[in-house]
Amino acid sequence: MTSSTVSGATAKSRSRRSRVLGRLVFLSPGLTYLIILMLIPLALVISYAFFRRGRFGGVIYELTGENFTRLLDPIYLDVVLDSLKLATAATVIALLVGYPTAYVIAQLPAKWKTVALVAIVLPFWTNFLVRIYAWIVLLSGPGLVNTALGKLGLGPFEFLYNQGTIVTGLIYSYLPLMVLPLYAAIEKLDPQLREASANLGARPARTFASVTLPLTLPGVVTGCMFVFVPSFGNFVIPELLGGGRSIMVGNLIRDQFLKARDWPFGSALTLALLAVLIVLLLLQAWSSRRA
């Protein structure tokens, strides 16, 4: 091997190390963020789920699987079923409202599309808690809605502190997360496909069922996931609009960590919620691959 060949290999090795070092420098802020705020807390949650609760709270480092068997307790299963029911209702209604909204926006002229999309995301410019408290102001006993109904000789009605109000709050909070992916899916749909369907004699309903809906299914799945996941784990809306009468999984996890100080069982609940999220992500990825 000649000296020129050795020096060339050394230069390539130095160049490769420099590229790797440069990438690590640029990736280090993001990696540090992920390690400190995601991987370490997740590792703690996973490990705590397999230990026992201390007599006065905290963690006793003795391995056990009872935290997972407690998930099958009928009390907790009822909470999970209630959460599923409320989150599913919010997701289905958001889809029924969001799909025609996204469809109409996609048909607007370009300048009005921008206006409509800004209107859709406008609520996100206000703090989440402020928006939820605004609903309390509107729907409370002496609120604006009951005041207006009183002038018509109706009411007063008790709008707050029931499951219907919780679903309303969930829909209001997460409807933009349904509309935006649906709009993106409908916007990239080739209009000539619908025109071809119409030219072949299909009615609008048949064109929608055979062309529009199947081709926008990834947007439907993504929107449903974006609404269902935060609705399933939400604890602020059931607390404020439901008055604490309906407990969802999010409330249960919060109570285990902050009130019961049962961190191992709270960790097991968190892992169960994470498993649901992973299943939904796999479903969304499968739907995207088939599109």
mmCIF file of C-alpha atoms in Angstrom:
data_model
loop_
_atom_site.group_PDB
_atom_site.id
_atom_site.type_symbol
_atom_site.label_atom_id
_atom_site.label_comp_id
_atom_site.label_asym_id
_atom_site.label_seq_id
_atom_site.Cartn_x
_atom_site.Cartn_y
_atom_site.Cartn_z
ATOM 1 C CA MET A 1 0.000 0.000 0.000
ATOM 2 C CA THR A 2 1.522 3.332 -1.032
ATOM 3 C CA SER A 3 1.762 6.389 1.220
ATOM 4 C CA SER A 4 -0.660 8.319 -1.049
ATOM 5 C CA THR A 5 -3.320 5.594 -0.598
ATOM 6 C CA VAL A 6 -2.895 5.692 3.192
ATOM 7 C CA SER A 7 -3.121 9.478 3.321
ATOM 8 C CA GLY A 8 -6.282 9.355 1.118
ATOM 9 C CA ALA A 9 -7.982 6.853 3.441
ATOM 10 C CA THR A 10 -7.003 8.966 6.459
ATOM 11 C CA ALA A 11 -8.490 12.088 4.849
ATOM 12 C CA LYS A 12 -11.759 10.252 4.107
ATOM 13 C CA SER A 13 -11.916 8.992 7.698
ATOM 14 C CA ARG A 14 -11.374 12.533 9.053
ATOM 15 C CA SER A 15 -14.001 13.900 6.676
ATOM 16 C CA ARG A 16 -16.507 11.229 7.835
ATOM 17 C CA ARG A 17 -15.830 11.992 11.506
ATOM 18 C CA SER A 18 -16.245 15.713 10.822
ATOM 19 C CA ARG A 19 -19.637 15.105 9.180
ATOM 20 C CA VAL A 20 -20.799 12.917 12.063
ATOM 21 C CA LEU A 21 -19.568 15.457 14.624
ATOM 22 C CA GLY A 22 -21.309 18.271 12.735
ATOM 23 C CA ARG A 23 -24.598 16.361 12.704
ATOM 24 C CA LEU A 24 -24.321 15.636 16.429
ATOM 25 C CA VAL A 25 -23.757 19.332 17.138
ATOM 26 C CA PHE A 26 -26.931 20.279 15.254
ATOM 27 C CA LEU A 27 -28.929 17.380 16.708
ATOM 28 C CA SER A 28 -27.770 17.854 20.307
ATOM 29 C CA PRO A 29 -30.433 20.475 21.310
ATOM 30 C CA GLY A 30 -33.256 18.293 20.020
ATOM 31 C CA LEU A 31 -31.756 15.095 21.429
ATOM 32 C CA THR A 32 -31.230 16.754 24.833
ATOM 33 C CA TYR A 33 -34.849 17.903 24.824
ATOM 34 C CA LEU A 34 -36.116 14.424 23.924
ATOM 35 C CA ILE A 35 -33.923 12.652 26.479
ATOM 36 C CA ILE A 36 -34.708 14.962 29.413
ATOM 37 C CA LEU A 37 -38.387 15.633 28.802
ATOM 38 C CA MET A 38 -39.543 12.410 27.131
ATOM 39 C CA LEU A 39 -37.260 9.393 27.418
ATOM 40 C CA ILE A 40 -36.296 9.790 31.104
ATOM 41 C CA PRO A 41 -39.904 10.474 32.296
ATOM 42 C CA LEU A 42 -41.164 7.599 30.138
ATOM 43 C CA ALA A 43 -38.525 5.252 31.587
ATOM 44 C CA LEU A 44 -39.572 6.289 35.123
ATOM 45 C CA VAL A 45 -43.258 5.700 34.338
ATOM 46 C CA ILE A 46 -42.518 2.265 32.862
ATOM 47 C CA SER A 47 -40.381 1.255 35.847
ATOM 48 C CA TYR A 48 -42.841 2.593 38.487
ATOM 49 C CA ALA A 49 -45.667 0.544 36.927
ATOM 50 C CA PHE A 50 -43.932 -2.647 38.088
ATOM 51 C CA PHE A 51 -43.323 -1.558 41.724
ATOM 52 C CA ARG A 52 -45.546 -1.317 44.815
ATOM 53 C CA ARG A 53 -47.081 1.760 46.382
ATOM 54 C CA GLY A 54 -45.710 2.812 49.748
ATOM 55 C CA ARG A 55 -47.986 2.882 52.776
ATOM 56 C CA PHE A 56 -47.989 6.684 52.825
ATOM 57 C CA GLY A 57 -47.410 7.149 49.112
ATOM 58 C CA GLY A 58 -44.190 6.990 47.133
ATOM 59 C CA VAL A 59 -42.716 3.838 45.650
ATOM 60 C CA ILE A 60 -41.466 0.589 47.214
ATOM 61 C CA TYR A 61 -39.028 -1.055 44.843
ATOM 62 C CA GLU A 62 -40.485 -4.574 44.947
ATOM 63 C CA LEU A 63 -41.494 -6.050 41.598
ATOM 64 C CA THR A 64 -45.207 -6.790 41.166
ATOM 65 C CA GLY A 65 -47.798 -7.085 38.427
ATOM 66 C CA GLU A 66 -50.795 -6.135 40.571
ATOM 67 C CA ASN A 67 -50.945 -2.615 39.115
ATOM 68 C CA PHE A 68 -51.905 -4.098 35.764
ATOM 69 C CA THR A 69 -54.403 -6.587 37.227
ATOM 70 C CA ARG A 70 -56.100 -3.635 39.002
ATOM 71 C CA LEU A 71 -56.836 -2.186 35.555
ATOM 72 C CA LEU A 72 -59.418 -4.974 35.186
ATOM 73 C CA ASP A 73 -61.300 -3.845 38.319
ATOM 74 C CA PRO A 74 -64.920 -3.001 37.303
ATOM 75 C CA ILE A 75 -64.595 0.465 38.872
ATOM 76 C CA TYR A 76 -61.725 1.395 36.587
ATOM 77 C CA LEU A 77 -63.228 -0.406 33.592
ATOM 78 C CA ASP A 78 -66.337 1.768 33.998
ATOM 79 C CA VAL A 79 -64.136 4.868 33.885
ATOM 80 C CA VAL A 80 -62.425 3.586 30.742
ATOM 81 C CA LEU A 81 -65.772 2.762 29.115
ATOM 82 C CA ASP A 82 -67.139 6.205 30.021
ATOM 83 C CA SER A 83 -64.037 7.810 28.554
ATOM 84 C CA LEU A 84 -64.373 5.732 25.388
ATOM 85 C CA LYS A 85 -68.060 6.678 25.094
ATOM 86 C CA LEU A 86 -67.461 10.422 25.524
ATOM 87 C CA ALA A 87 -64.357 10.524 23.316
ATOM 88 C CA THR A 88 -66.087 8.474 20.593
ATOM 89 C CA ALA A 89 -69.178 10.711 20.680
ATOM 90 C CA ALA A 90 -66.992 13.827 20.407
ATOM 91 C CA THR A 91 -64.998 12.290 17.537
ATOM 92 C CA VAL A 92 -68.051 11.172 15.538
ATOM 93 C CA ILE A 93 -69.836 14.527 15.922
ATOM 94 C CA ALA A 94 -66.630 16.426 15.096
ATOM 95 C CA LEU A 95 -66.290 14.284 11.944
ATOM 96 C CA LEU A 96 -69.914 14.933 10.924
ATOM 97 C CA VAL A 97 -69.436 18.670 11.431
ATOM 98 C CA GLY A 98 -65.843 18.866 10.214
ATOM 99 C CA TYR A 99 -66.143 16.975 6.923
ATOM 100 C CA PRO A 100 -68.717 19.271 5.246
ATOM 101 C CA THR A 101 -66.891 22.278 6.691
ATOM 102 C CA ALA A 102 -63.592 21.151 5.175
ATOM 103 C CA TYR A 103 -65.317 20.267 1.901
ATOM 104 C CA VAL A 104 -66.868 23.738 1.570
ATOM 105 C CA ILE A 105 -63.568 25.451 2.437
ATOM 106 C CA ALA A 106 -61.769 23.416 -0.250
ATOM 107 C CA GLN A 107 -64.248 24.674 -2.871
ATOM 108 C CA LEU A 108 -63.816 28.375 -1.964
ATOM 109 C CA PRO A 109 -61.744 30.830 -4.055
ATOM 110 C CA ALA A 110 -58.110 31.038 -2.916
ATOM 111 C CA LYS A 111 -58.420 34.296 -0.952
ATOM 112 C CA TRP A 112 -61.508 33.092 0.936
ATOM 113 C CA LYS A 113 -59.814 29.790 1.746
ATOM 114 C CA THR A 114 -57.192 31.722 3.705
ATOM 115 C CA VAL A 115 -59.869 33.678 5.558
ATOM 116 C CA ALA A 116 -61.799 30.496 6.383
ATOM 117 C CA LEU A 117 -58.691 28.631 7.584
ATOM 118 C CA VAL A 118 -57.683 31.569 9.792
ATOM 119 C CA ALA A 119 -61.208 31.544 11.262
ATOM 120 C CA ILE A 120 -60.859 27.816 11.972
ATOM 121 C CA VAL A 121 -57.575 28.181 13.887
ATOM 122 C CA LEU A 122 -58.522 31.512 15.502
ATOM 123 C CA PRO A 123 -59.680 29.895 18.806
ATOM 124 C CA PHE A 124 -56.157 28.493 19.293
ATOM 125 C CA TRP A 125 -54.882 32.046 19.668
ATOM 126 C CA THR A 126 -56.629 32.165 23.048
ATOM 127 C CA ASN A 127 -55.579 30.197 26.108
ATOM 128 C CA PHE A 128 -57.328 26.833 26.429
ATOM 129 C CA LEU A 129 -58.521 27.465 30.004
ATOM 130 C CA VAL A 130 -59.897 30.896 29.092
ATOM 131 C CA ARG A 131 -61.993 29.313 26.323
ATOM 132 C CA ILE A 132 -63.361 26.648 28.675
ATOM 133 C CA TYR A 133 -64.219 29.240 31.343
ATOM 134 C CA ALA A 134 -65.985 31.242 28.622
ATOM 135 C CA TRP A 135 -68.337 28.273 28.159
ATOM 136 C CA ILE A 136 -69.097 28.371 31.899
ATOM 137 C CA VAL A 137 -69.967 32.071 31.596
ATOM 138 C CA LEU A 138 -72.273 31.297 28.676
ATOM 139 C CA LEU A 139 -74.007 28.213 30.096
ATOM 140 C CA SER A 140 -74.198 28.862 33.846
ATOM 141 C CA GLY A 141 -77.514 29.560 35.603
ATOM 142 C CA PRO A 142 -77.300 33.363 35.325
ATOM 143 C CA GLY A 143 -75.264 33.103 32.102
ATOM 144 C CA LEU A 144 -75.909 34.732 28.771
ATOM 145 C CA VAL A 145 -77.838 31.775 27.286
ATOM 146 C CA ASN A 146 -80.251 31.473 30.218
ATOM 147 C CA THR A 147 -80.652 35.260 30.311
ATOM 148 C CA ALA A 148 -81.609 35.298 26.626
ATOM 149 C CA LEU A 149 -83.993 32.355 27.078
ATOM 150 C CA GLY A 150 -85.510 34.060 30.141
ATOM 151 C CA LYS A 151 -86.457 37.070 28.021
ATOM 152 C CA LEU A 152 -88.331 34.657 25.760
ATOM 153 C CA GLY A 153 -90.137 33.205 28.753
ATOM 154 C CA LEU A 154 -88.120 29.977 28.760
ATOM 155 C CA GLY A 155 -85.944 28.325 31.358
ATOM 156 C CA PRO A 156 -83.763 28.626 33.282
ATOM 157 C CA PHE A 157 -82.092 25.381 32.241
ATOM 158 C CA GLU A 158 -79.188 23.514 33.788
ATOM 159 C CA PHE A 159 -76.719 23.282 30.916
ATOM 160 C CA LEU A 160 -73.600 22.596 32.938
ATOM 161 C CA TYR A 161 -72.267 19.570 34.795
ATOM 162 C CA ASN A 162 -73.490 16.735 32.587
ATOM 163 C CA GLN A 163 -71.940 14.497 29.939
ATOM 164 C CA GLY A 164 -73.581 16.385 27.061
ATOM 165 C CA THR A 165 -71.736 19.550 28.089
ATOM 166 C CA ILE A 166 -68.472 17.604 28.333
ATOM 167 C CA VAL A 167 -68.918 16.328 24.764
ATOM 168 C CA THR A 168 -69.762 19.872 23.624
ATOM 169 C CA GLY A 169 -66.587 21.186 25.228
ATOM 170 C CA LEU A 170 -64.486 18.434 23.643
ATOM 171 C CA ILE A 171 -65.955 19.118 20.186
ATOM 172 C CA TYR A 172 -65.410 22.855 20.538
ATOM 173 C CA SER A 173 -61.810 22.370 21.683
ATOM 174 C CA TYR A 174 -60.696 19.859 19.074
ATOM 175 C CA LEU A 175 -62.876 20.553 16.006
ATOM 176 C CA PRO A 176 -60.045 22.483 14.239
ATOM 177 C CA LEU A 177 -57.863 19.365 14.588
ATOM 178 C CA MET A 178 -60.516 17.489 12.594
ATOM 179 C CA VAL A 179 -61.083 20.151 9.923
ATOM 180 C CA LEU A 180 -57.449 20.819 9.005
ATOM 181 C CA PRO A 181 -56.376 17.253 7.999
ATOM 182 C CA LEU A 182 -59.710 16.767 6.224
ATOM 183 C CA TYR A 183 -59.173 20.004 4.299
ATOM 184 C CA ALA A 184 -55.647 18.884 3.325
ATOM 185 C CA ALA A 185 -56.988 15.530 2.059
ATOM 186 C CA ILE A 186 -59.890 17.068 0.113
ATOM 187 C CA GLU A 187 -57.730 19.877 -1.310
ATOM 188 C CA LYS A 188 -55.289 17.473 -2.984
ATOM 189 C CA LEU A 189 -58.105 15.362 -4.463
ATOM 190 C CA ASP A 190 -58.068 15.629 -8.259
ATOM 191 C CA PRO A 191 -61.423 17.272 -9.316
ATOM 192 C CA GLN A 192 -61.276 15.402 -12.632
ATOM 193 C CA LEU A 193 -61.989 12.152 -10.774
ATOM 194 C CA ARG A 194 -65.327 13.515 -9.557
ATOM 195 C CA GLU A 195 -66.070 14.935 -13.002
ATOM 196 C CA ALA A 196 -65.350 11.532 -14.556
ATOM 197 C CA SER A 197 -67.676 9.866 -12.056
ATOM 198 C CA ALA A 198 -70.444 12.362 -12.919
ATOM 199 C CA ASN A 199 -69.854 11.894 -16.658
ATOM 200 C CA LEU A 200 -70.309 8.153 -16.188
ATOM 201 C CA GLY A 201 -73.757 8.801 -14.732
ATOM 202 C CA ALA A 202 -73.062 8.576 -11.015
ATOM 203 C CA ARG A 203 -75.212 10.750 -8.789
ATOM 204 C CA PRO A 204 -73.456 13.112 -6.304
ATOM 205 C CA ALA A 205 -74.101 10.711 -3.395
ATOM 206 C CA ARG A 206 -72.589 7.797 -5.351
ATOM 207 C CA THR A 207 -69.608 9.941 -6.391
ATOM 208 C CA PHE A 208 -69.041 10.887 -2.762
ATOM 209 C CA ALA A 209 -69.309 7.285 -1.536
ATOM 210 C CA SER A 210 -67.206 5.760 -4.336
ATOM 211 C CA VAL A 211 -64.628 8.472 -5.079
ATOM 212 C CA THR A 212 -64.395 11.329 -2.579
ATOM 213 C CA LEU A 213 -64.695 9.440 0.705
ATOM 214 C CA PRO A 214 -62.301 6.541 -0.105
ATOM 215 C CA LEU A 215 -59.621 8.918 -1.431
ATOM 216 C CA THR A 216 -59.887 11.187 1.613
ATOM 217 C CA LEU A 217 -59.949 8.329 4.113
ATOM 218 C CA PRO A 218 -56.388 9.032 5.391
ATOM 219 C CA GLY A 219 -57.534 12.557 6.314
ATOM 220 C CA VAL A 220 -60.587 11.084 8.067
ATOM 221 C CA VAL A 221 -58.419 8.678 10.080
ATOM 222 C CA THR A 222 -55.886 11.385 10.950
ATOM 223 C CA GLY A 223 -58.615 13.825 12.021
ATOM 224 C CA CYS A 224 -60.365 11.177 14.124
ATOM 225 C CA MET A 225 -57.076 10.323 15.822
ATOM 226 C CA PHE A 226 -56.300 13.989 16.495
ATOM 227 C CA VAL A 227 -59.708 14.422 18.176
ATOM 228 C CA PHE A 228 -60.050 11.054 19.916
ATOM 229 C CA VAL A 229 -56.625 10.902 21.600
ATOM 230 C CA PRO A 230 -56.744 14.258 23.454
ATOM 231 C CA SER A 231 -60.457 13.747 24.211
ATOM 232 C CA PHE A 232 -59.805 10.322 25.750
ATOM 233 C CA GLY A 233 -57.112 11.629 28.084
ATOM 234 C CA ASN A 234 -58.613 15.043 28.826
ATOM 235 C CA PHE A 235 -59.159 15.968 32.475
ATOM 236 C CA VAL A 236 -59.719 19.744 32.388
ATOM 237 C CA ILE A 237 -63.036 19.738 30.515
ATOM 238 C CA PRO A 238 -64.665 16.969 32.657
ATOM 239 C CA GLU A 239 -63.511 18.868 35.758
ATOM 240 C CA LEU A 240 -64.777 22.317 34.720
ATOM 241 C CA LEU A 241 -67.762 21.659 32.444
ATOM 242 C CA GLY A 242 -68.696 18.316 34.034
ATOM 243 C CA GLY A 243 -68.275 19.569 37.592
ATOM 244 C CA GLY A 244 -66.301 16.431 38.467
ATOM 245 C CA ARG A 245 -69.432 14.280 38.193
ATOM 246 C CA SER A 246 -68.009 12.326 35.239
ATOM 247 C CA ILE A 247 -64.515 10.922 35.680
ATOM 248 C CA MET A 248 -62.442 10.217 32.597
ATOM 249 C CA VAL A 249 -59.120 8.401 32.316
ATOM 250 C CA GLY A 250 -57.228 11.695 32.479
ATOM 251 C CA ASN A 251 -58.882 12.576 35.804
ATOM 252 C CA LEU A 252 -58.129 9.095 37.140
ATOM 253 C CA ILE A 253 -54.417 9.349 36.257
ATOM 254 C CA ARG A 254 -54.167 12.837 37.747
ATOM 255 C CA ASP A 255 -55.840 11.712 40.967
ATOM 256 C CA GLN A 256 -53.494 8.730 41.341
ATOM 257 C CA PHE A 257 -50.424 10.976 41.093
ATOM 258 C CA LEU A 258 -51.617 14.074 42.995
ATOM 259 C CA LYS A 259 -54.292 12.887 45.470
ATOM 260 C CA ALA A 260 -53.927 9.144 46.142
ATOM 261 C CA ARG A 261 -50.132 9.339 45.699
ATOM 262 C CA ASP A 262 -50.316 5.896 44.094
ATOM 263 C CA TRP A 263 -47.636 6.482 41.505
ATOM 264 C CA PRO A 264 -47.268 2.798 40.465
ATOM 265 C CA PHE A 265 -50.960 2.444 39.600
ATOM 266 C CA GLY A 266 -50.976 5.874 37.957
ATOM 267 C CA SER A 267 -48.021 4.724 35.851
ATOM 268 C CA ALA A 268 -49.880 1.531 34.850
ATOM 269 C CA LEU A 269 -52.875 3.642 33.785
ATOM 270 C CA THR A 270 -50.557 5.915 31.799
ATOM 271 C CA LEU A 271 -49.048 2.921 29.999
ATOM 272 C CA ALA A 272 -52.531 1.632 29.149
ATOM 273 C CA LEU A 273 -53.388 5.046 27.672
ATOM 274 C CA LEU A 274 -50.091 5.008 25.774
ATOM 275 C CA ALA A 275 -50.943 1.564 24.358
ATOM 276 C CA VAL A 276 -54.217 2.956 22.981
ATOM 277 C CA LEU A 277 -52.277 5.818 21.377
ATOM 278 C CA ILE A 278 -49.792 3.408 19.756
ATOM 279 C CA VAL A 279 -52.641 1.306 18.312
ATOM 280 C CA LEU A 280 -54.216 4.443 16.824
ATOM 281 C CA LEU A 281 -50.885 5.559 15.364
ATOM 282 C CA LEU A 282 -50.422 2.149 13.742
ATOM 283 C CA LEU A 283 -53.960 2.386 12.341
ATOM 284 C CA GLN A 284 -53.220 5.836 10.913
ATOM 285 C CA ALA A 285 -49.942 4.593 9.359
ATOM 286 C CA TRP A 286 -51.711 1.574 7.865
ATOM 287 C CA SER A 287 -54.413 3.811 6.399
ATOM 288 C CA SER A 288 -51.802 6.156 4.887
ATOM 289 C CA ARG A 289 -49.940 3.261 3.252
ATOM 290 C CA ARG A 290 -53.134 1.954 1.649
ATOM 291 C CA ALA A 291 -54.061 5.399 0.258
#
